[in-house]
PDB file of C-alpha atoms in Angstrom:
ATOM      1  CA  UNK A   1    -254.658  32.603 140.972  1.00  0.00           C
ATOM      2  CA  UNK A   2    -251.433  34.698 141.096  1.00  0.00           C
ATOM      3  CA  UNK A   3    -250.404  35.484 137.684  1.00  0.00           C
ATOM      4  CA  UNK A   4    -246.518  35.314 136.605  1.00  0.00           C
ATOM      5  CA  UNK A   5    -246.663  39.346 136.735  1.00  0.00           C
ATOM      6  CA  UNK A   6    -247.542  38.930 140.309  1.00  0.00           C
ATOM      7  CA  UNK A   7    -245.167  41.819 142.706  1.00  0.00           C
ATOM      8  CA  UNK A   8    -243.689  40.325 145.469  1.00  0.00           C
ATOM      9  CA  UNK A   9    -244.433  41.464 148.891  1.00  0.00           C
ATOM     10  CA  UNK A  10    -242.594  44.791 150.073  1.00  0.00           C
ATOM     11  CA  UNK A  11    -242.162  46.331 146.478  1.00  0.00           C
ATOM     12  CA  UNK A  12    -245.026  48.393 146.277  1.00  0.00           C
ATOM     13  CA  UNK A  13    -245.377  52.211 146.821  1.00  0.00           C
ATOM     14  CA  UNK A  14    -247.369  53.219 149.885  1.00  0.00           C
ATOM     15  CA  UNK A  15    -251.371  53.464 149.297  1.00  0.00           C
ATOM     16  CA  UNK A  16    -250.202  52.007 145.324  1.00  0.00           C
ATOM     17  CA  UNK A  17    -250.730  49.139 143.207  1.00  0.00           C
ATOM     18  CA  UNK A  18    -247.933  50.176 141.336  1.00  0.00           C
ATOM     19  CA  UNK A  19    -244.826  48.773 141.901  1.00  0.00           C
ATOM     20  CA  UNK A  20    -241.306  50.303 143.125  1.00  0.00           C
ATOM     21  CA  UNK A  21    -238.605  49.179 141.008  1.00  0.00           C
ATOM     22  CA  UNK A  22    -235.240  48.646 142.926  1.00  0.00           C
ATOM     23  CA  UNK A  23    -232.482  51.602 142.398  1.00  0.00           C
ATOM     24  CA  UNK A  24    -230.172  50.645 139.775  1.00  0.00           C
ATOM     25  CA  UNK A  25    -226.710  49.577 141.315  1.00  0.00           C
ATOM     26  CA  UNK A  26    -224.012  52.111 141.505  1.00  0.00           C
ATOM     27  CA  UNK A  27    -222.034  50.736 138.932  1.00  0.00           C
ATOM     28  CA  UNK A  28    -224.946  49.975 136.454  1.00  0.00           C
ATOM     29  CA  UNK A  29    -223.685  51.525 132.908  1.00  0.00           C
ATOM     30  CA  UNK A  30    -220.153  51.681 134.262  1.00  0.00           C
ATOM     31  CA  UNK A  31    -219.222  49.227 132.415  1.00  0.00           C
ATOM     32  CA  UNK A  32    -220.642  50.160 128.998  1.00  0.00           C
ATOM     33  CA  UNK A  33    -218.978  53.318 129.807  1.00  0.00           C
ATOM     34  CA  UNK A  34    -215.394  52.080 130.523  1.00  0.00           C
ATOM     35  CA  UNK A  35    -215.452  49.798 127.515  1.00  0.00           C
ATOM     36  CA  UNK A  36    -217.038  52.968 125.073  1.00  0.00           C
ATOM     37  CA  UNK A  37    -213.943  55.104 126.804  1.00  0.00           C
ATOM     38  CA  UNK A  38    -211.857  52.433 125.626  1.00  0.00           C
ATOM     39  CA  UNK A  39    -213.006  51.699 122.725  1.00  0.00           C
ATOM     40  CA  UNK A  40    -213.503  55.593 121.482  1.00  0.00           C
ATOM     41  CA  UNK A  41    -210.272  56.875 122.858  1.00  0.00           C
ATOM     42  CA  UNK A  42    -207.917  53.853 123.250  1.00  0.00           C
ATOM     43  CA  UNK A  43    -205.673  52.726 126.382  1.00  0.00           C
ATOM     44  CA  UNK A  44    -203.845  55.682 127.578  1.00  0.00           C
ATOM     45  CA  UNK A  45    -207.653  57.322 128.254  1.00  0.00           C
ATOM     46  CA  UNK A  46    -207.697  54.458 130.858  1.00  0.00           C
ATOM     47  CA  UNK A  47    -206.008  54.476 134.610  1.00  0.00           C
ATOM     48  CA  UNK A  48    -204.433  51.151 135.377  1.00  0.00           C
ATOM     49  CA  UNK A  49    -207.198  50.193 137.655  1.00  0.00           C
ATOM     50  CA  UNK A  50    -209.435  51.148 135.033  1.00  0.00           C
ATOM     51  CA  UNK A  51    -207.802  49.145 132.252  1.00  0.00           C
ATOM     52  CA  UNK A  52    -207.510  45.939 134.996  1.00  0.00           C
ATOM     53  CA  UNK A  53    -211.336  46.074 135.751  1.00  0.00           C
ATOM     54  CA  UNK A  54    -212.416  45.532 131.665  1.00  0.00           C
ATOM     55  CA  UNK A  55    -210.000  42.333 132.482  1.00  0.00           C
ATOM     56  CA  UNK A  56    -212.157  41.650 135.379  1.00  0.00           C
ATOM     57  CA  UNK A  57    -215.545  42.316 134.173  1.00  0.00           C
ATOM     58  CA  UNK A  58    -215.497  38.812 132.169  1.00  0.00           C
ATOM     59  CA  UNK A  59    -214.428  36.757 135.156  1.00  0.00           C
ATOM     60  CA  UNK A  60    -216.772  38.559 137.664  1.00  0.00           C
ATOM     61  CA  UNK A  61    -219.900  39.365 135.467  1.00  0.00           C
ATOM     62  CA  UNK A  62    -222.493  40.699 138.299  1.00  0.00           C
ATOM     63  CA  UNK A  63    -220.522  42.627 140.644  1.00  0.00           C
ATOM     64  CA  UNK A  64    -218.789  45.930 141.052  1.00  0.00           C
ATOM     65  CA  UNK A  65    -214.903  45.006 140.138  1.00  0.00           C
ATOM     66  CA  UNK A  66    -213.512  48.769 140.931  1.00  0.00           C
ATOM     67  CA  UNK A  67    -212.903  47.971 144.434  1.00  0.00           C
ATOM     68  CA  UNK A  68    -211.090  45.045 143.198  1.00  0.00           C
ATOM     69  CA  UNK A  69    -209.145  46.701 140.912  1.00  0.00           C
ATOM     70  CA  UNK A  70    -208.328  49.301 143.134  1.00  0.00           C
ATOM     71  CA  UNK A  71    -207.265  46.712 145.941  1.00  0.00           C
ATOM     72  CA  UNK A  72    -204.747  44.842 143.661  1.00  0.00           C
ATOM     73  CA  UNK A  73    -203.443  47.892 142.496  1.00  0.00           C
ATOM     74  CA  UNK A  74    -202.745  48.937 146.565  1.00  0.00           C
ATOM     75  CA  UNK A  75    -201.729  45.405 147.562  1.00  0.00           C
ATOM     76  CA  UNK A  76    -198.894  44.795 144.759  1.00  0.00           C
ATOM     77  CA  UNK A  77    -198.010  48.511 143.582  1.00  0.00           C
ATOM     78  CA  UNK A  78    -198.355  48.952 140.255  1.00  0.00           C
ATOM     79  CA  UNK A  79    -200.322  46.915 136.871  1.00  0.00           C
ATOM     80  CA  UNK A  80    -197.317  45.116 135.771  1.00  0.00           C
ATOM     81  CA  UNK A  81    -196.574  43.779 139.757  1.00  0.00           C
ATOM     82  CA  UNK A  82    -200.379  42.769 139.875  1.00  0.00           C
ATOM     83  CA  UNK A  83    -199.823  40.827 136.435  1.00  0.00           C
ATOM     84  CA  UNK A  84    -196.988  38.946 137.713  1.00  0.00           C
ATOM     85  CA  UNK A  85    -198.145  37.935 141.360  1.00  0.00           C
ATOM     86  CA  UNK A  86    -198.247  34.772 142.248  1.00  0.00           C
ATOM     87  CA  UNK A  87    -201.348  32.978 141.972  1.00  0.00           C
ATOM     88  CA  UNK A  88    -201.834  31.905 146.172  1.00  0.00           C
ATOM     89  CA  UNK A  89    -200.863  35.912 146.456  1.00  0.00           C
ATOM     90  CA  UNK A  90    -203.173  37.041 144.127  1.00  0.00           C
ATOM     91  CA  UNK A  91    -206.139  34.700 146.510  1.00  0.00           C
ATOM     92  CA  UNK A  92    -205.586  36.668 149.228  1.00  0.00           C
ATOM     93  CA  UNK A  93    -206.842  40.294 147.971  1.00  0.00           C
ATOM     94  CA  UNK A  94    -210.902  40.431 148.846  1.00  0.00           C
ATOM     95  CA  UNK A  95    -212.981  39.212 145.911  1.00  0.00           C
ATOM     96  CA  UNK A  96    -210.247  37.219 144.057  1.00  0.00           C
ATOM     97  CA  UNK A  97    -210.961  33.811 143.441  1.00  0.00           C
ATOM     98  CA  UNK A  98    -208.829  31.668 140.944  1.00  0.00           C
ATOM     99  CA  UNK A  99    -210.604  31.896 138.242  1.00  0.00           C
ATOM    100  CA  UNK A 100    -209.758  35.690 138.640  1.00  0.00           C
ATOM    101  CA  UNK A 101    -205.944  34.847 139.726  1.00  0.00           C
ATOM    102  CA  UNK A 102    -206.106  32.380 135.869  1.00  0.00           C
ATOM    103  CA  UNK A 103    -207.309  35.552 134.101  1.00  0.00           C
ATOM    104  CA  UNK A 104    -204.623  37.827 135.450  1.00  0.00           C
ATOM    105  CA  UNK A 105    -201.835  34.916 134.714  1.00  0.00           C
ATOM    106  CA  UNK A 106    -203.506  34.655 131.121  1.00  0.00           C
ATOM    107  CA  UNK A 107    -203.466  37.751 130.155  1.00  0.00           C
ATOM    108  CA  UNK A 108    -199.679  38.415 131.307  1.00  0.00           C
ATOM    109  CA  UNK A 109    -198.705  35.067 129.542  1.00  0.00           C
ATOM    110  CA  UNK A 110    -200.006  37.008 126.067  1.00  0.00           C
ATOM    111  CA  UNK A 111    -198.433  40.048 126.817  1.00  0.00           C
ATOM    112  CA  UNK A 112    -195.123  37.796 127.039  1.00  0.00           C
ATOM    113  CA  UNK A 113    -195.762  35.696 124.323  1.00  0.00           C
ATOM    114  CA  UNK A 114    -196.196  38.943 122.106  1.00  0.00           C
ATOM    115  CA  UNK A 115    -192.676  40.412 123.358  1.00  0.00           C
ATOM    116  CA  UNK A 116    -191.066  37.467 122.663  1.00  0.00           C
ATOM    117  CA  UNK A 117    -193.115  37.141 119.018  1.00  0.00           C
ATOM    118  CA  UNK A 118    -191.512  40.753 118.695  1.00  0.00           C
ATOM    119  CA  UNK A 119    -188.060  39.525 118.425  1.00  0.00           C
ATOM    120  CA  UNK A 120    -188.452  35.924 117.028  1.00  0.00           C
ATOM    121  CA  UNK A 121    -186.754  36.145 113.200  1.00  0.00           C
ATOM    122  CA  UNK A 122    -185.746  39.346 113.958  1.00  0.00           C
ATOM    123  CA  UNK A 123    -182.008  40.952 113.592  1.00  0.00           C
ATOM    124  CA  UNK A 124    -181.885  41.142 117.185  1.00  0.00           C
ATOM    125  CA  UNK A 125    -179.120  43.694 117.866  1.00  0.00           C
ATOM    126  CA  UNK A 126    -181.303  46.183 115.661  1.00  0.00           C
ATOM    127  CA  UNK A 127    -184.359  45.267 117.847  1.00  0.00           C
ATOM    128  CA  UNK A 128    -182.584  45.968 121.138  1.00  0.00           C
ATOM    129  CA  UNK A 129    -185.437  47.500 122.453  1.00  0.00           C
ATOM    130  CA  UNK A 130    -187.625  44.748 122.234  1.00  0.00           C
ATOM    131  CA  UNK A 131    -185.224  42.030 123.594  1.00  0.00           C
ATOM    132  CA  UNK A 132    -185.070  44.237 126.879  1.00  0.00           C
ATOM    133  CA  UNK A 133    -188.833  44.722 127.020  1.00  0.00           C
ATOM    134  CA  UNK A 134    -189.269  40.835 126.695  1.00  0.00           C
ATOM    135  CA  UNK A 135    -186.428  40.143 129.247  1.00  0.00           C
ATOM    136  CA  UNK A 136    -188.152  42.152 131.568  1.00  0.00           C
ATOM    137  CA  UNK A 137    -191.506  41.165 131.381  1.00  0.00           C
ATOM    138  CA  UNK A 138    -190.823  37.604 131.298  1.00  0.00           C
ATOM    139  CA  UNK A 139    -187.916  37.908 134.403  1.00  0.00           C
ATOM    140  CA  UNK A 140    -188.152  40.953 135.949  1.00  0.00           C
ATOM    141  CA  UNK A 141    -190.704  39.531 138.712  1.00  0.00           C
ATOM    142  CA  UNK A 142    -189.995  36.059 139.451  1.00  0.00           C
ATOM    143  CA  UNK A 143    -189.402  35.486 143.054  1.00  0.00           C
ATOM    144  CA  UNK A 144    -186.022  33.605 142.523  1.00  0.00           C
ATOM    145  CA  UNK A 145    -183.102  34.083 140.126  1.00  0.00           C
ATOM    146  CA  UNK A 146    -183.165  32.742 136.440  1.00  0.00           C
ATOM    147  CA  UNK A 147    -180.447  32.357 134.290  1.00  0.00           C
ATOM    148  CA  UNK A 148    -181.625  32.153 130.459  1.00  0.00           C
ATOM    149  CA  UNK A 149    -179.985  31.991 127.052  1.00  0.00           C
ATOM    150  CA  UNK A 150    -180.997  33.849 124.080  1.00  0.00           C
ATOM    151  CA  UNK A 151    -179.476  31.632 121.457  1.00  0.00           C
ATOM    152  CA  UNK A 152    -178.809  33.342 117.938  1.00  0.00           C
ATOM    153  CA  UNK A 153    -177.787  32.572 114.602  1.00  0.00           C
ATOM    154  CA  UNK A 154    -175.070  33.887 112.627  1.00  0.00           C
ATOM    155  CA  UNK A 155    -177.411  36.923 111.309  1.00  0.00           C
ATOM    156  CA  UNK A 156    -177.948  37.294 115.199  1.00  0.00           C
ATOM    157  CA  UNK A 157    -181.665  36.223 114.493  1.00  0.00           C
ATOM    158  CA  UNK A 158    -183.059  34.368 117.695  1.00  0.00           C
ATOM    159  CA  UNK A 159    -182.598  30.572 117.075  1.00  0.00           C
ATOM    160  CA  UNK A 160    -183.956  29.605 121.199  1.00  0.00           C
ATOM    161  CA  UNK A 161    -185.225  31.395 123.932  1.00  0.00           C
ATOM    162  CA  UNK A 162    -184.343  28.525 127.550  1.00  0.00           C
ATOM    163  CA  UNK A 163    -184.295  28.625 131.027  1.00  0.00           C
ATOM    164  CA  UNK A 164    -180.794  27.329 132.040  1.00  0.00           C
ATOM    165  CA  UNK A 165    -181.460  27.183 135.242  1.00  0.00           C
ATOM    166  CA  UNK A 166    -183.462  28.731 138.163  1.00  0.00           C
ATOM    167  CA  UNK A 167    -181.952  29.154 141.872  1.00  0.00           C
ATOM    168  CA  UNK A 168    -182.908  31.096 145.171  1.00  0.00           C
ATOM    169  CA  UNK A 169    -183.827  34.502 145.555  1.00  0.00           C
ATOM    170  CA  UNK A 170    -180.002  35.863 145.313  1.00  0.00           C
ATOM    171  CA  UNK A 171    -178.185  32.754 143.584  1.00  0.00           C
ATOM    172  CA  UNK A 172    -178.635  30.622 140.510  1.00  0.00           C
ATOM    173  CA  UNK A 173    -175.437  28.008 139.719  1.00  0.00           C
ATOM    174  CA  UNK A 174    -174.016  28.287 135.819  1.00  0.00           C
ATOM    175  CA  UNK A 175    -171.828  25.793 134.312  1.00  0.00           C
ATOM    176  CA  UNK A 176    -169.957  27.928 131.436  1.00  0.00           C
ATOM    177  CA  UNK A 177    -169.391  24.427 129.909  1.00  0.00           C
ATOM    178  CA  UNK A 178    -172.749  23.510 129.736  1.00  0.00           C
ATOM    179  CA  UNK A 179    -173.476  26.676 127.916  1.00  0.00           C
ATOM    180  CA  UNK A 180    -171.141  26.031 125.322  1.00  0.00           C
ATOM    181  CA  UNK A 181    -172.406  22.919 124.765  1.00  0.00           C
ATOM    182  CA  UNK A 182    -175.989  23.837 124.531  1.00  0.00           C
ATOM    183  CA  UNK A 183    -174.813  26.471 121.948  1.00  0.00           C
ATOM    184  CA  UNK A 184    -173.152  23.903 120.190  1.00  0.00           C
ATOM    185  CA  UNK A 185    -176.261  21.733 119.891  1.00  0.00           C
ATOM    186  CA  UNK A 186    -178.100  24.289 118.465  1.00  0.00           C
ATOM    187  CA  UNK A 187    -175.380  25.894 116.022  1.00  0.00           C
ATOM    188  CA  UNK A 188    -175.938  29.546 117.225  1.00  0.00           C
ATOM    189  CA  UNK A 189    -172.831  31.952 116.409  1.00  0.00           C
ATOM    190  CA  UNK A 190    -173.728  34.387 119.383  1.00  0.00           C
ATOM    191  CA  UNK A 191    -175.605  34.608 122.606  1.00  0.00           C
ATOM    192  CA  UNK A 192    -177.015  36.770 125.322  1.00  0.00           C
ATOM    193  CA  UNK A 193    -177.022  36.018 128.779  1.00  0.00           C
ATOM    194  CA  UNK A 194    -179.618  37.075 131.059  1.00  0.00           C
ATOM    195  CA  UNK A 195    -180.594  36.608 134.543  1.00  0.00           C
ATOM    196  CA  UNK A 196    -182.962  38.414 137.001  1.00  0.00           C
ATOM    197  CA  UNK A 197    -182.149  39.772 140.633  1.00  0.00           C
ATOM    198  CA  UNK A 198    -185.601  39.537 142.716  1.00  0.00           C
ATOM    199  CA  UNK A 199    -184.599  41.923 145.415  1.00  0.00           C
ATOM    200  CA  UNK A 200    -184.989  44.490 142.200  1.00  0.00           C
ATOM    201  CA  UNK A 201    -181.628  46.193 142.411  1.00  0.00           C
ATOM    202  CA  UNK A 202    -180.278  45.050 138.522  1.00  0.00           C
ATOM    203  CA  UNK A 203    -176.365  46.445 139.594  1.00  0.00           C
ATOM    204  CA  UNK A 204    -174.124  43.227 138.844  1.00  0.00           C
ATOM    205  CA  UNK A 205    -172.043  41.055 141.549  1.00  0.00           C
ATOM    206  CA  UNK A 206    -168.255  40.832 141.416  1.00  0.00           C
ATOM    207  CA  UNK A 207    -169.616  36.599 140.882  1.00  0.00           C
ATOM    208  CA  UNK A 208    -171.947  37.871 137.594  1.00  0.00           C
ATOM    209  CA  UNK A 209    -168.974  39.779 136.105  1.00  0.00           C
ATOM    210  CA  UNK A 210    -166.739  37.076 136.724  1.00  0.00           C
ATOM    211  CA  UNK A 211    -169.205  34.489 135.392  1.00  0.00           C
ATOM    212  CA  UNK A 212    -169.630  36.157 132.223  1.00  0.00           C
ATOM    213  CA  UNK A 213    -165.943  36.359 131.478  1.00  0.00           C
ATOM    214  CA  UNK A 214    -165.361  33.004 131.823  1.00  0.00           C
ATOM    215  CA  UNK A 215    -168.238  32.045 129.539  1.00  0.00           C
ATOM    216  CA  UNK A 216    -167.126  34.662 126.853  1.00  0.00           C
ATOM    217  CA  UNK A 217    -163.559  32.913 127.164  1.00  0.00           C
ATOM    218  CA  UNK A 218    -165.236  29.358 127.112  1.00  0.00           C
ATOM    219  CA  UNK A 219    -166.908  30.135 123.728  1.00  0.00           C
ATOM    220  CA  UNK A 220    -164.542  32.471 122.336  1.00  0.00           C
ATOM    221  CA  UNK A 221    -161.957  29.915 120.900  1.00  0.00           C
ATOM    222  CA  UNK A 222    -165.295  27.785 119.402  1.00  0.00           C
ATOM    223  CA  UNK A 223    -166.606  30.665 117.063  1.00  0.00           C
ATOM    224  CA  UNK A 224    -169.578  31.405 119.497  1.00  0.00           C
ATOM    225  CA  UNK A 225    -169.550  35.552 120.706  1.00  0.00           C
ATOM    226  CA  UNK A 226    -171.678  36.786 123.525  1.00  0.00           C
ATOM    227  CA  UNK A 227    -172.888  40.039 122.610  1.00  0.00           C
ATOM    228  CA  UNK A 228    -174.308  41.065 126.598  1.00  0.00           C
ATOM    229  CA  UNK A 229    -175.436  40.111 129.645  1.00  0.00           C
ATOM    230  CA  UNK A 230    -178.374  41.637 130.405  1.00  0.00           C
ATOM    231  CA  UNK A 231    -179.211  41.521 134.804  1.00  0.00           C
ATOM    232  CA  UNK A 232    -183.243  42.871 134.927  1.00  0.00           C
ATOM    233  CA  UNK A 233    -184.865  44.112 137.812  1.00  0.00           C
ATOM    234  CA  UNK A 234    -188.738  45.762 139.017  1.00  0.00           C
ATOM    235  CA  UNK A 235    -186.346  49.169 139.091  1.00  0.00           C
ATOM    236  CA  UNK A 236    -184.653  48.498 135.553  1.00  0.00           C
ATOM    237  CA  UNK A 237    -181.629  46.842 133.853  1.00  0.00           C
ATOM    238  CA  UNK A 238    -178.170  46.878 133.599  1.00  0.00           C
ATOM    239  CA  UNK A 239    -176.065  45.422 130.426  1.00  0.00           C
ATOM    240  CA  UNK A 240    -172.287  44.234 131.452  1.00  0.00           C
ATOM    241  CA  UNK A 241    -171.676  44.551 127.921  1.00  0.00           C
ATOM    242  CA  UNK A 242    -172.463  48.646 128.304  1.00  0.00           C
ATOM    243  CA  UNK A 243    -170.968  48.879 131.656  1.00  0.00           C
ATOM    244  CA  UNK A 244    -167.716  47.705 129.963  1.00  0.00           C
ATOM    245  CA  UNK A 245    -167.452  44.500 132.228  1.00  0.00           C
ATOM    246  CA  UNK A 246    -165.897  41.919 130.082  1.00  0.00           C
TER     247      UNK A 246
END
């Protein structure tokens, strides 16, 4: 009777009992590699493909991810466009499935959530910095326009972080009123205005500058400030209040 050491048919050595043992795959020890690179050295020893494949090695356990890495890396441009890609876009890249596209969205969820953890209770005129890096991450790449409120207290510490609204790829109505009102609600002295422009280009409109000056007028005579209004783009930001706008 066969025993359960038995070879199977093919895998033996010519004129041998002894068995050939497959080649190892190519990217056998990879892996343990990438993650002892990692782990020895920290991030900036990584590429961005490299540092996206330890994301994918978790979701895709038996298969060589570099080619995947590489491919969403070619298909969207850069890590952070690959992070925020839509789901359905992120499907159509060879190898990605959706429980690949969920791991991507999770893990630039945390990096937002973080950001915005970075500036929560914080004097946030002495944490500029960090505002813009949260704005940018959390705006920078939608595919239509935002308008959101950063709602502070009279230390300038962030009471509310909403969506006031979201638009089309180029427009995204405001009601200066309703903004008051909402500011009201919440009893914040101060507020920051942000919206995104998807085509990248952060340079304000004639109708952003003019919408911000109304606001500021709107909440001026009812003790409420707003300190900026920040426009973020993929190619960067622009502040109205630095540009001397209103």
């Amino acid at each position: 009777m066969a025993g359960a050491e038995d070879e199977l048919p093919g895998l033996h050595e010519a004129g041998s009992a002894r068995p050939v043992r497959p080649e190892p795959a190519h990217h056998d020890g990879h892996r343990d590699r990438l993650r002892e690179r990692f782990s020895q050295a920290g991030p900036q020893a990584v590429a961005d493909y490299e540092l996206l494949e330890l994301v994918l090695f978790r979701t895709i356990p038996r298969r060589d991810v570099k080619p995947i890495a590489k491919a969403l890396i070619a298909r969207f441009g850069s890590l952070a466009e690959v992070l925020n890609a839509p789901t359905r876009l992120l499907c159509e890249v060879p190898g990605v499935k959706e429980a690949v596209a969920l791991d991507i969205a999770i893990v630039a969820a945390v990096n937002q959530r973080a950001m915005l953890s970075a500036v929560k209770e914080r004097e946030v005129l002495s944490s500029w910095a960090a505002v813009l890096a949260y704005c940018k991450a959390a705006m920078a790449y939608e595919t239509r326009e935002q308008f959101r409120i950063l709602f502070l207290d009279k230390k300038n510490a962030l009471i509310a972080d909403e969506v006031q609204g979201t638009g089309t790829v180029d427009h995204t109505p405001v009601y200066p009123r309703e903004v008051v009102r909402r500011a009201l609600e919440l009893s914040a002295t101060a507020i920051i205005l942000v919206h995104n422009h998807p085509s990248g280009d952060p340079t304000p409109s004639r109708a952003d500058i003019e919408m911000t000056r109304t606001i500021a007028e709107t909440a001026r005579p009812l003790g409420i400030s707003v300190h900026d209004h920040i426009i973020v783009g993929r190619s960067g930001h622009a502040s109205l209040k630095g540009l001397k706008l209103f």
